[in-house]
PDB file of C-alpha atoms in Angstrom:
ATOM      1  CA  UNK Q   1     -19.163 -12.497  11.462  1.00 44.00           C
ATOM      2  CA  UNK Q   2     -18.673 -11.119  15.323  1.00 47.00           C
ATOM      3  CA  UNK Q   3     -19.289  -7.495  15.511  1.00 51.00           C
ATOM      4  CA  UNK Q   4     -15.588  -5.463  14.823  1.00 51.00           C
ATOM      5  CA  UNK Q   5     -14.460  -2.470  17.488  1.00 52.00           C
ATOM      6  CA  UNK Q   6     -15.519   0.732  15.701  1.00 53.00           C
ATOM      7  CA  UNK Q   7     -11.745   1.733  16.747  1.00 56.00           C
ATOM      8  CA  UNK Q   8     -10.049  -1.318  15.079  1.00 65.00           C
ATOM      9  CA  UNK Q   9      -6.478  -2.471  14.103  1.00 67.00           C
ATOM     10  CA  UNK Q  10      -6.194  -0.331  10.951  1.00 67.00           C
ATOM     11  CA  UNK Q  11      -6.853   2.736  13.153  1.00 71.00           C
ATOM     12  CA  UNK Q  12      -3.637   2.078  15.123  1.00 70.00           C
ATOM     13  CA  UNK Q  13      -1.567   0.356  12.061  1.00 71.00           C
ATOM     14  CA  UNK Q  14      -2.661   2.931   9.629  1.00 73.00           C
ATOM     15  CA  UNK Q  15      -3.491   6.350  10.788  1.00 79.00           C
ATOM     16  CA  UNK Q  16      -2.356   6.580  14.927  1.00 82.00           C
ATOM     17  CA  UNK Q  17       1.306   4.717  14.596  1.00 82.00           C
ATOM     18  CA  UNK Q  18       1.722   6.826  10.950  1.00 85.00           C
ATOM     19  CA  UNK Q  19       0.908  10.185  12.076  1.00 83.00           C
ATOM     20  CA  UNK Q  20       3.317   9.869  15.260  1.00 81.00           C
ATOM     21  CA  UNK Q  21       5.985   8.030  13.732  1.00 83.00           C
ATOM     22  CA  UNK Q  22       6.373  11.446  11.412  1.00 83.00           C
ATOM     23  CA  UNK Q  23       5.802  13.605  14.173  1.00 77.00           C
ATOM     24  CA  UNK Q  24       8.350  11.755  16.420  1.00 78.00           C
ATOM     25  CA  UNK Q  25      10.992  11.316  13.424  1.00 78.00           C
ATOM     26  CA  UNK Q  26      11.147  15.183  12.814  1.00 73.00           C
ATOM     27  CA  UNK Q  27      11.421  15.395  16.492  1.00 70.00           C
ATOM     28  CA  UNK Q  28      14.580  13.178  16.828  1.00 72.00           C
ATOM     29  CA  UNK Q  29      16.137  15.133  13.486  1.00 70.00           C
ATOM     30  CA  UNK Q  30      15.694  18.486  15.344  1.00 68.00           C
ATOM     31  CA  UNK Q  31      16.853  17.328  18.456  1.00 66.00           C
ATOM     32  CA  UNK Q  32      19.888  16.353  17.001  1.00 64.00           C
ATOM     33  CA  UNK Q  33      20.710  19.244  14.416  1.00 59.00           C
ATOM     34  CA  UNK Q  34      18.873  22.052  16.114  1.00 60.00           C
ATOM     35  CA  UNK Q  35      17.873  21.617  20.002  1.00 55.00           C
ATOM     36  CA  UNK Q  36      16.909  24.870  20.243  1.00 56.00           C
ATOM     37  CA  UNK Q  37      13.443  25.073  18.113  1.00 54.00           C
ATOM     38  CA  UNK Q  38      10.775  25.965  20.228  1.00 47.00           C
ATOM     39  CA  UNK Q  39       8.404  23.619  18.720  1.00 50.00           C
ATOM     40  CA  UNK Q  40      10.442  20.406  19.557  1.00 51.00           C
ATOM     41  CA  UNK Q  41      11.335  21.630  23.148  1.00 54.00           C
ATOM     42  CA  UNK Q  42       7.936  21.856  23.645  1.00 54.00           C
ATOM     43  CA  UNK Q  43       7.538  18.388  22.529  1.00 54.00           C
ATOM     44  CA  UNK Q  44      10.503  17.148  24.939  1.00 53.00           C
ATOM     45  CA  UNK Q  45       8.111  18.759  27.970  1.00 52.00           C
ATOM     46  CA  UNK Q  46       5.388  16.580  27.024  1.00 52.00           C
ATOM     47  CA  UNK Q  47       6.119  13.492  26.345  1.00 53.00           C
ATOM     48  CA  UNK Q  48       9.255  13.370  29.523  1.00 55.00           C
ATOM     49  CA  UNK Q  49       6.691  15.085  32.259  1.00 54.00           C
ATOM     50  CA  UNK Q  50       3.546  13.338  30.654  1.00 55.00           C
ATOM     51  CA  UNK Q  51       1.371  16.229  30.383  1.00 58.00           C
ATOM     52  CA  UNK Q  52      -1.935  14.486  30.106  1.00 54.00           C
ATOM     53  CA  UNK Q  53      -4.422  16.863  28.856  1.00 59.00           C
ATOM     54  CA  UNK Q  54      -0.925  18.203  26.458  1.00 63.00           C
ATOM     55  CA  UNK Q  55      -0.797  14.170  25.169  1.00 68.00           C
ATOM     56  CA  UNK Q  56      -4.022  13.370  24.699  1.00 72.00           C
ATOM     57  CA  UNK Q  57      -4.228  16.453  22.048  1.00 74.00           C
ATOM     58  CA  UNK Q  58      -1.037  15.160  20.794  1.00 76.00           C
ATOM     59  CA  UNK Q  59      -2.216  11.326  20.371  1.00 79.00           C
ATOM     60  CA  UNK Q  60      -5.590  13.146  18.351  1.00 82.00           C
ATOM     61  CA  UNK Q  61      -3.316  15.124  15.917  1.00 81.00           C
ATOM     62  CA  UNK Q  62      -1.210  12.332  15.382  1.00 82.00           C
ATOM     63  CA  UNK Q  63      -4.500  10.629  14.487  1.00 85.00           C
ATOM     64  CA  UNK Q  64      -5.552  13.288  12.069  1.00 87.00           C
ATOM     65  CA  UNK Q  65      -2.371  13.514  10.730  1.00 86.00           C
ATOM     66  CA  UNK Q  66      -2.358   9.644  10.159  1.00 87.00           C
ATOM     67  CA  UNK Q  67      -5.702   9.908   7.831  1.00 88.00           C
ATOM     68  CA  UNK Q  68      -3.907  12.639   5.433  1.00 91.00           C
ATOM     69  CA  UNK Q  69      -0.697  10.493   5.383  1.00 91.00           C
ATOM     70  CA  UNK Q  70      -3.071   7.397   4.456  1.00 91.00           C
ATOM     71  CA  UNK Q  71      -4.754   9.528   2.030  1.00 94.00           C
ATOM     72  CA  UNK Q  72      -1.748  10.570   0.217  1.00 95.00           C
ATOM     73  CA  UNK Q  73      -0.087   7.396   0.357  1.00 94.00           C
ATOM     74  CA  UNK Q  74      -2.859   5.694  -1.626  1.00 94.00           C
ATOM     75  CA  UNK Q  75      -2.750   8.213  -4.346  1.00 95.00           C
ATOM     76  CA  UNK Q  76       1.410   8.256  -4.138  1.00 96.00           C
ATOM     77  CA  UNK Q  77       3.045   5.095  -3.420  1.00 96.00           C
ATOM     78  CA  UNK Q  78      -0.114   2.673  -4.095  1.00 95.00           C
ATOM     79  CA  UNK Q  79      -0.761   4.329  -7.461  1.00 95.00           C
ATOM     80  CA  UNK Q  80       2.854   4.442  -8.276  1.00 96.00           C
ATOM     81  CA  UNK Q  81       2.838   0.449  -8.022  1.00 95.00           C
ATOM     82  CA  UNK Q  82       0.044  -0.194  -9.704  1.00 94.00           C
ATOM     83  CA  UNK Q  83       1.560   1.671 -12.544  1.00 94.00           C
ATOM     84  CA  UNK Q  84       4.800   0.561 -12.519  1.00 93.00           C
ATOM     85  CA  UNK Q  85       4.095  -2.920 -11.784  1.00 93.00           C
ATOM     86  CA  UNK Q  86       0.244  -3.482 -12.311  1.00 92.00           C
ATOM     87  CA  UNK Q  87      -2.211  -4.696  -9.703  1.00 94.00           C
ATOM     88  CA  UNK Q  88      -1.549  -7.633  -7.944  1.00 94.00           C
ATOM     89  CA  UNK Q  89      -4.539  -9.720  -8.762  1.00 93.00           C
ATOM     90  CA  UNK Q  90      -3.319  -9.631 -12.248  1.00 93.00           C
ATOM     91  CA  UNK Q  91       0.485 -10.051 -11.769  1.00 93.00           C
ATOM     92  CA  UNK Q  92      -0.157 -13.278  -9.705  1.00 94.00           C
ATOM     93  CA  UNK Q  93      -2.026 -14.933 -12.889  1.00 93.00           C
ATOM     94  CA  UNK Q  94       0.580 -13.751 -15.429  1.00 91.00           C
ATOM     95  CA  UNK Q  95      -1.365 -11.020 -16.980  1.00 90.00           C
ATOM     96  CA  UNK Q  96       0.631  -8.880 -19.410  1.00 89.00           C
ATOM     97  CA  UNK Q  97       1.266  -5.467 -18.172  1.00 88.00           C
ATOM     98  CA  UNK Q  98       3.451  -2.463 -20.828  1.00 88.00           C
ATOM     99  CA  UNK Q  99       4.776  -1.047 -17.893  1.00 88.00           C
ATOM    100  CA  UNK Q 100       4.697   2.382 -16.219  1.00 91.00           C
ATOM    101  CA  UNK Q 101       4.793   4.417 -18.599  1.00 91.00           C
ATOM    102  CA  UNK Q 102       2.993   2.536 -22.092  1.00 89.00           C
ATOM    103  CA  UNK Q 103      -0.376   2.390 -19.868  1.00 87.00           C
ATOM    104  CA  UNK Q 104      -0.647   5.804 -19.846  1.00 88.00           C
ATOM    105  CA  UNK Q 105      -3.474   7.383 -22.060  1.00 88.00           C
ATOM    106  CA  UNK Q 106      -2.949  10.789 -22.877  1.00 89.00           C
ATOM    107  CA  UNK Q 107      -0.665  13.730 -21.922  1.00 91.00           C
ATOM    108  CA  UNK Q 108      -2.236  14.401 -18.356  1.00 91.00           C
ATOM    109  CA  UNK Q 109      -1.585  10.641 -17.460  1.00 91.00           C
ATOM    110  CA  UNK Q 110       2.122  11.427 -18.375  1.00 93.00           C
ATOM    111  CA  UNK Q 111       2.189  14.254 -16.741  1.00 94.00           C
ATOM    112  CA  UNK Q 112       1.203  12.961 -13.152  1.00 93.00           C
ATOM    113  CA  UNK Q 113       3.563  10.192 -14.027  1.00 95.00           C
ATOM    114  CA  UNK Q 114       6.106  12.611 -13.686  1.00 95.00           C
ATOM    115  CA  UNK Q 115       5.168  14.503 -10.898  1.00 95.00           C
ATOM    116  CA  UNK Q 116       4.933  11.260  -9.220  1.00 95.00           C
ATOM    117  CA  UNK Q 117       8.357   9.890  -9.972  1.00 95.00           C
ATOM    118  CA  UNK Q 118      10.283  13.435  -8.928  1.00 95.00           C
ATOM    119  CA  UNK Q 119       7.949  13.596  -5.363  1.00 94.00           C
ATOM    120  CA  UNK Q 120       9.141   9.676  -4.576  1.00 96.00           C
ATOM    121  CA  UNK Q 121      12.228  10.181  -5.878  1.00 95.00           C
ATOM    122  CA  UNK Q 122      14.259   7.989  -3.004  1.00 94.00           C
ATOM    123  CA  UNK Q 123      11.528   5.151  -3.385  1.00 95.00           C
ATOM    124  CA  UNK Q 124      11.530   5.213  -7.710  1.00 95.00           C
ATOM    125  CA  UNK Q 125      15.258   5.575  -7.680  1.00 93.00           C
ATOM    126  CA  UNK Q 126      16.365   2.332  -5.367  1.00 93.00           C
ATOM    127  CA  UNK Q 127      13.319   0.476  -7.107  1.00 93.00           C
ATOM    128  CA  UNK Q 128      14.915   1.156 -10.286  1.00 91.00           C
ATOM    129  CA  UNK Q 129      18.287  -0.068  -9.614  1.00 91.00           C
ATOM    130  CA  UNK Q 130      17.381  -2.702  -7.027  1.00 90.00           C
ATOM    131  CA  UNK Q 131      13.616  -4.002  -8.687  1.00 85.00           C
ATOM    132  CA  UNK Q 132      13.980  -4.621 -12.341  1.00 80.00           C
ATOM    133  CA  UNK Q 133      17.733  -4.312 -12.294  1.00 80.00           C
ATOM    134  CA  UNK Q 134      19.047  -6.690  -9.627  1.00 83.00           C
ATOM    135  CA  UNK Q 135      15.642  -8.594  -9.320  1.00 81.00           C
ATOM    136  CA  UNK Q 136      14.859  -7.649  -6.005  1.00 84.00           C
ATOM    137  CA  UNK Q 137      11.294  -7.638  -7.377  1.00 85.00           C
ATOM    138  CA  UNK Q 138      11.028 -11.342  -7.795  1.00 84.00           C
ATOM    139  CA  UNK Q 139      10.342 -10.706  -3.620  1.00 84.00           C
ATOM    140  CA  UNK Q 140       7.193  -9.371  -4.220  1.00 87.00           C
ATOM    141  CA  UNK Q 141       6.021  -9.286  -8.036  1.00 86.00           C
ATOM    142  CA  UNK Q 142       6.108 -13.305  -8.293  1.00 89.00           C
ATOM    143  CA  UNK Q 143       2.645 -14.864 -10.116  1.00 91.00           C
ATOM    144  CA  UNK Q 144       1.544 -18.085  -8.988  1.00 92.00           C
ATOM    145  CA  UNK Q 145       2.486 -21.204 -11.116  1.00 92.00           C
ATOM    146  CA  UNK Q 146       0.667 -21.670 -14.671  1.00 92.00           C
ATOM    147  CA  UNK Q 147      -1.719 -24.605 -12.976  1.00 93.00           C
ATOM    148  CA  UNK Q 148      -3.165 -22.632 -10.368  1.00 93.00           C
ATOM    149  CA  UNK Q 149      -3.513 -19.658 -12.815  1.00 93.00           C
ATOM    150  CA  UNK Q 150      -5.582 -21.790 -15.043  1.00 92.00           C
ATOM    151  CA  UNK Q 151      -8.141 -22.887 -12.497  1.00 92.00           C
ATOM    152  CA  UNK Q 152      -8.184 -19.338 -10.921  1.00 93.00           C
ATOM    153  CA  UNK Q 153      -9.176 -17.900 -13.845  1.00 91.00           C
ATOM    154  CA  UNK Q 154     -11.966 -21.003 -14.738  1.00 90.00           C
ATOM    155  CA  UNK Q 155     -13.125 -20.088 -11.363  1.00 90.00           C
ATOM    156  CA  UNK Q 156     -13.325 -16.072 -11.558  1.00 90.00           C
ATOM    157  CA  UNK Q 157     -15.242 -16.999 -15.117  1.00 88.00           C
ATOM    158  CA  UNK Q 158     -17.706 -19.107 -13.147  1.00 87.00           C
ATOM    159  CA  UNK Q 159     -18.111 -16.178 -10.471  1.00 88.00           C
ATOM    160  CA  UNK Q 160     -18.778 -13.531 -12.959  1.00 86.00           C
ATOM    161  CA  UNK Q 161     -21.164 -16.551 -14.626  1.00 84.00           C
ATOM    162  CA  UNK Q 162     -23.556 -17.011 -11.818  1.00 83.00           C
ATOM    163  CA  UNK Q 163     -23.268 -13.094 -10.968  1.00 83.00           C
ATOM    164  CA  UNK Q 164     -24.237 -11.753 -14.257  1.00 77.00           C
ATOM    165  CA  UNK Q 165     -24.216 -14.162 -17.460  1.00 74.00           C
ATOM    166  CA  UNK Q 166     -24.280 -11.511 -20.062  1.00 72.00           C
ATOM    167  CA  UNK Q 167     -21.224 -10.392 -18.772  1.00 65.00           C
ATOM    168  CA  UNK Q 168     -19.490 -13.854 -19.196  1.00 60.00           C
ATOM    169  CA  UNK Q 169     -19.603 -14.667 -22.693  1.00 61.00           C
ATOM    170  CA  UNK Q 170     -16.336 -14.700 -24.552  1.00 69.00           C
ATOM    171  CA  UNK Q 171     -14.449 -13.594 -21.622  1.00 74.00           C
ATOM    172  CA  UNK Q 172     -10.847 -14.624 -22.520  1.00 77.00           C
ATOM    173  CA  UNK Q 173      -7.991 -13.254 -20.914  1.00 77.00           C
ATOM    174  CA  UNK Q 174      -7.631 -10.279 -22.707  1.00 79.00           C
ATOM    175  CA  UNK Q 175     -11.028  -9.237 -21.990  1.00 80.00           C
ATOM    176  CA  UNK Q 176     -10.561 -10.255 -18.278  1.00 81.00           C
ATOM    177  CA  UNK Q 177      -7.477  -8.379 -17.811  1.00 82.00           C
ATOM    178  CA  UNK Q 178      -9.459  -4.978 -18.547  1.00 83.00           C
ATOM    179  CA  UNK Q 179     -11.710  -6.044 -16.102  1.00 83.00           C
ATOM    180  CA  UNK Q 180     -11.860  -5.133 -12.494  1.00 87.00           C
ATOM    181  CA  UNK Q 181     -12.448  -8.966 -11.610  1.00 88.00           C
ATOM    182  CA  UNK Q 182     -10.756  -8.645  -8.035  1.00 90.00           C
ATOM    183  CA  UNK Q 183     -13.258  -6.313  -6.326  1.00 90.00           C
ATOM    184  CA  UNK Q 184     -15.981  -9.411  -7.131  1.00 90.00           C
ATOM    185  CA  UNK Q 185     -13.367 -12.190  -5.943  1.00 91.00           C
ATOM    186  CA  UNK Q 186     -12.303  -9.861  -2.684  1.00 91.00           C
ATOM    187  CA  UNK Q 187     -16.114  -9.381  -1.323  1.00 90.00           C
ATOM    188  CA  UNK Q 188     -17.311 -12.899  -2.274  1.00 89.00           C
ATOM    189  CA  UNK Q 189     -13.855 -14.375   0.009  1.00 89.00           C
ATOM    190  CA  UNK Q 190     -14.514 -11.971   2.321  1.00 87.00           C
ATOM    191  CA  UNK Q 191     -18.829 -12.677   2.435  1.00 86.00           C
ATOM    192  CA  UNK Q 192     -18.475 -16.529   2.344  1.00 85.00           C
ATOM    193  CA  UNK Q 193     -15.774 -17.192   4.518  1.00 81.00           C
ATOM    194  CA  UNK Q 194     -15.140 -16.665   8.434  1.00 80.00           C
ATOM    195  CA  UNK Q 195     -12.408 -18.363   8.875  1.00 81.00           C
ATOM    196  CA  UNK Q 196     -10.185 -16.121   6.207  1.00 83.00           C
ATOM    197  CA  UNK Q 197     -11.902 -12.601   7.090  1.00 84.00           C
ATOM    198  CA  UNK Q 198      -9.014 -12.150   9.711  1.00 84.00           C
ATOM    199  CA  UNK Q 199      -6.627 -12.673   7.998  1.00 87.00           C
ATOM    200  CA  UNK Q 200      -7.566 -10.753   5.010  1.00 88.00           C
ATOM    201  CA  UNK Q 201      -8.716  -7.710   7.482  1.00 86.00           C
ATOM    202  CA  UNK Q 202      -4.995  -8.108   8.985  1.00 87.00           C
ATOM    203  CA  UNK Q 203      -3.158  -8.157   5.518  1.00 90.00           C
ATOM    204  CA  UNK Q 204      -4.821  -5.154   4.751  1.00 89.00           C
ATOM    205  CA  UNK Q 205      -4.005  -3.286   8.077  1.00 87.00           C
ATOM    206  CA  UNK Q 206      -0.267  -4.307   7.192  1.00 89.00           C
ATOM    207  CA  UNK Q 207      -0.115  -3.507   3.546  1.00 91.00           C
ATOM    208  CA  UNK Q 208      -1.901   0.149   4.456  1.00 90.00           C
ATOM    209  CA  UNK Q 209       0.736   0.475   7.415  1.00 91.00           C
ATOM    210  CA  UNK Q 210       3.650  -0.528   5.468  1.00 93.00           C
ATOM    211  CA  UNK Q 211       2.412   1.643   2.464  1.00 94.00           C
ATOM    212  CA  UNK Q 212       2.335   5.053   4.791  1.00 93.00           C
ATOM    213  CA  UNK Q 213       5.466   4.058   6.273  1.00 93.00           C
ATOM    214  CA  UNK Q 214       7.219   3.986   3.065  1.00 95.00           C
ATOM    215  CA  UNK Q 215       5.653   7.253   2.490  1.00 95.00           C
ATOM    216  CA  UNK Q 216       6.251   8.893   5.716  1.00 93.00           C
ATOM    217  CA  UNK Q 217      10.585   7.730   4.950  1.00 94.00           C
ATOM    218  CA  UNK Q 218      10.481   9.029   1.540  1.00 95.00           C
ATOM    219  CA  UNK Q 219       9.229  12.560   2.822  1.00 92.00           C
ATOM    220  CA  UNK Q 220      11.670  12.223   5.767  1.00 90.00           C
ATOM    221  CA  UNK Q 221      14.319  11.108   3.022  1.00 93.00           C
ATOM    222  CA  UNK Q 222      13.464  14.604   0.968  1.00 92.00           C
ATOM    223  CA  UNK Q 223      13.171  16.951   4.536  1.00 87.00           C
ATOM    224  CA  UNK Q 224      16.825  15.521   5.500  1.00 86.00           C
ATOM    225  CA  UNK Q 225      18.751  15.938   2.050  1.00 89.00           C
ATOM    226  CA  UNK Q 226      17.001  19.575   2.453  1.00 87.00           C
ATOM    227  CA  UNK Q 227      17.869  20.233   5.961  1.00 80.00           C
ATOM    228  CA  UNK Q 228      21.259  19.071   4.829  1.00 82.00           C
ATOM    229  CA  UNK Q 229      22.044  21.101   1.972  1.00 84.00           C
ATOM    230  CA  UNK Q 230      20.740  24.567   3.491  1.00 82.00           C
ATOM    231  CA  UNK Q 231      22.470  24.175   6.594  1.00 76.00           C
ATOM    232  CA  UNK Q 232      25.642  23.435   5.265  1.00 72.00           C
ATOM    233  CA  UNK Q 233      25.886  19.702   6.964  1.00 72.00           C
ATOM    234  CA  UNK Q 234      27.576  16.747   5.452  1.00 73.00           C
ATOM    235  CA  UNK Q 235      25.637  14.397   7.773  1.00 74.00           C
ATOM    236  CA  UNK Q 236      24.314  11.805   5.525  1.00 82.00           C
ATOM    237  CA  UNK Q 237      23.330   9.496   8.539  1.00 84.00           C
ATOM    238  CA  UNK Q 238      19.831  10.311   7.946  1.00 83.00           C
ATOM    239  CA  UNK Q 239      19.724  10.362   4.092  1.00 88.00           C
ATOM    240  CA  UNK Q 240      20.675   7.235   3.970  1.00 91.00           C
ATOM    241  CA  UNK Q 241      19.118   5.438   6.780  1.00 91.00           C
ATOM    242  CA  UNK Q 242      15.434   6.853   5.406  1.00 91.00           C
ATOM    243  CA  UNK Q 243      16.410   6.372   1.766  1.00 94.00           C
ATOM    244  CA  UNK Q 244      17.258   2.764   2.930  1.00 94.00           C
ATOM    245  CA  UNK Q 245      14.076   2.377   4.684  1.00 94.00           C
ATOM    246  CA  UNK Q 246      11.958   3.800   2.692  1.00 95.00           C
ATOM    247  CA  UNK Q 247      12.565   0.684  -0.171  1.00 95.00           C
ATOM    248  CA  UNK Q 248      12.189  -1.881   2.737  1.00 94.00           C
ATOM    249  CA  UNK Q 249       9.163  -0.445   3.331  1.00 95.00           C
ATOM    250  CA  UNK Q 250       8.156  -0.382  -0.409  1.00 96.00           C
ATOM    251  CA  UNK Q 251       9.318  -4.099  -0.457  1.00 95.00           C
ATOM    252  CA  UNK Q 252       7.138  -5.253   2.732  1.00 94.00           C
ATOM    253  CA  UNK Q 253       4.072  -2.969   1.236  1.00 96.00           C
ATOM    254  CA  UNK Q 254       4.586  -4.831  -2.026  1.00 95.00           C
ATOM    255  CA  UNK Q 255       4.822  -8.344  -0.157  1.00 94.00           C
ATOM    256  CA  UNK Q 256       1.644  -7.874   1.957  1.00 94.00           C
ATOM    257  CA  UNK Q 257       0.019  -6.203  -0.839  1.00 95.00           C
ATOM    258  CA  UNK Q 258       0.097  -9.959  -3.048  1.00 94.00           C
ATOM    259  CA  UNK Q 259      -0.705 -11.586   0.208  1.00 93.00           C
ATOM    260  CA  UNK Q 260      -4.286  -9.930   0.518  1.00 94.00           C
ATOM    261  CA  UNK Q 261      -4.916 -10.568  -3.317  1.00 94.00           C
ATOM    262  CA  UNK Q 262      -3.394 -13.886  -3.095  1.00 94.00           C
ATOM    263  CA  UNK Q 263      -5.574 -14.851  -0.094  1.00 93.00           C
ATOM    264  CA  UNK Q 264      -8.496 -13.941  -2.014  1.00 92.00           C
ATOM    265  CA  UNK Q 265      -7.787 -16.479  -4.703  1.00 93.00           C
ATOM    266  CA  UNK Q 266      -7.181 -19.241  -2.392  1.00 92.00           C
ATOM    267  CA  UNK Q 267     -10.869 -18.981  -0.659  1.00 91.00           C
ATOM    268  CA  UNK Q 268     -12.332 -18.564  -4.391  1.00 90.00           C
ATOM    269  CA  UNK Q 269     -10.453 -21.664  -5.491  1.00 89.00           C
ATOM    270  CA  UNK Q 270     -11.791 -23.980  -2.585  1.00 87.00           C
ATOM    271  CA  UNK Q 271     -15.028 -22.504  -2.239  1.00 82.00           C
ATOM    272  CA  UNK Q 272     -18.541 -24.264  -3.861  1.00 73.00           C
ATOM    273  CA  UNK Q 273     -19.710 -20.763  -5.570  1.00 73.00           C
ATOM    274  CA  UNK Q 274     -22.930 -22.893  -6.936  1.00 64.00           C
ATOM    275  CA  UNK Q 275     -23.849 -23.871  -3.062  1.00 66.00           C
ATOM    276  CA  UNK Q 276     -23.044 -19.791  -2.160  1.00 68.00           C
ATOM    277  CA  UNK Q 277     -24.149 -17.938  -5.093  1.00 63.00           C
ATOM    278  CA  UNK Q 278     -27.410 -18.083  -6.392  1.00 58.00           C
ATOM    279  CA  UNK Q 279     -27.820 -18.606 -10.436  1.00 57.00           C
ATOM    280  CA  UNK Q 280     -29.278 -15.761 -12.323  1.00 51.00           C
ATOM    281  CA  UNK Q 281     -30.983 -17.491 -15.292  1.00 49.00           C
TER     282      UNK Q 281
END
């Protein structure tokens, strides 16, 4: 495999592009409802006379700012879908899943359930009516056809076989489906095949963009309502247009999200794992 840029695509996709989109959307809602904040005008200055040493500062902080967005995203809107709709890997070979709130264990689980669903309220509330209710979820929650779920699964048993034997005896579904099969299928595409590693790299610089951008809507979503409400406004422009685009970004996440798990099971399935894996017996 050639040698990546330390700075590489998921630098721009998923912290630098992030961090200023925020910055630059709370800029554009200020302009527009209060022109006069210091902080903003200050911005203007910048960014119209190109104040070098001014932007360079404000490119880093935009990075920074992109790593806590990515951060919080992952434990927000990533963990939110894997709850709600389970994990990808097993979705796509029609592994049962109770749902979002039957999986979880004890008290604390519900309680973080909660919290979740109240701080992504604009995302869980259009996902409600729009996922489940109208089926806009059949866009991004669809499993692959029984056939090629049979041979996946034959082929993820053979992996795990020539891995670590003791592990594979008796491993039906149900015992596979509490297993976290898709870290061993993700490295072994990734280790034994050049010609996917781009693609998989890019999926995941798209799903982790697409995952803070949904994210960075839903807190613009909240900040806007607010702004709204305590400045006496009936503007819902904004509302709207972020509540809006915070479920197409859910919906894109989603999409590229199955992609990258998808892609994973396509290299397994054509792949010789006796010729790249040695046997352990």
């Amino acid at each position: 495999m050639e040698k990546q840029n330390p700075f590489s695509v998921y630098d721009f996709l998923g912290y630098l592009i992030p961090g200023s989109v925020l910055i630059y959307s709370l800029h554009i809602i200020n302009q527009i409802e209060n022109p006069d904040r210091l902080i903003f005008k200050e911005l203007t200055i910048v960014v119209n006379d190109f104040q070098f040493e001014k932007f360079f500062v404000l490119i880093v902080f935009s990075y920074i700012l992109g790593h806590f967005i990515s951060f919080f995203s992952s434990i927000t809107i990533e963990r939110y879908a894997n709850w709600k709709y389970s994990f990808p890997s097993k979705y796509l070979l029609g592994m049962n899943h109770k749902g979002y709130w039957k999986t979880a264990r004890n008290w604390t689980d519900y309680g973080w359930r909660i919290v979740l669903v109240i701080i992504l309220a604009p995302c869980v509330t259009l996902d409600y009516f729009l996922g489940p209710k109208l089926a806009f979820s059949r866009f991004y929650q669809q499993s692959m056809d029984p056939f090629l779920q049979d041979i996946t699964k034959s082929k993820i048993r053979k992996l795990i076989n020539h891995i670590s034997p003791e592990h594979s005896t008796d491993l039906d579904d149900e015992k596979l489906s509490q297993y976290d099969f898709h870290r061993i299928v993700t490295h072994y595409s990734y280790e034994t095949s050049r010609n996917h590693q781009s693609r998989m790299s890019n999926y995941v610089a798209l799903f982790g963009f697409l995952r803070n951008t949904c994210l960075i809507f839903n807190v613009l979503t909240i900040y806007s309502m607010a702004y709204m409400l305590l400045n006496g406004t009936d503007n819902l422009i904004f509302p709207v247009m972020f509540t809006l685009a915070t479920y197409l970004s859910f919906m894109a996440f989603m999409k590229f999200y199955r992609r990258y798990s998808l892609e994973g099971f396509m290299v397994l399935l054509i792949s010789n794992i006796e010729r790249t894996v040695p046997n352990h017996t």
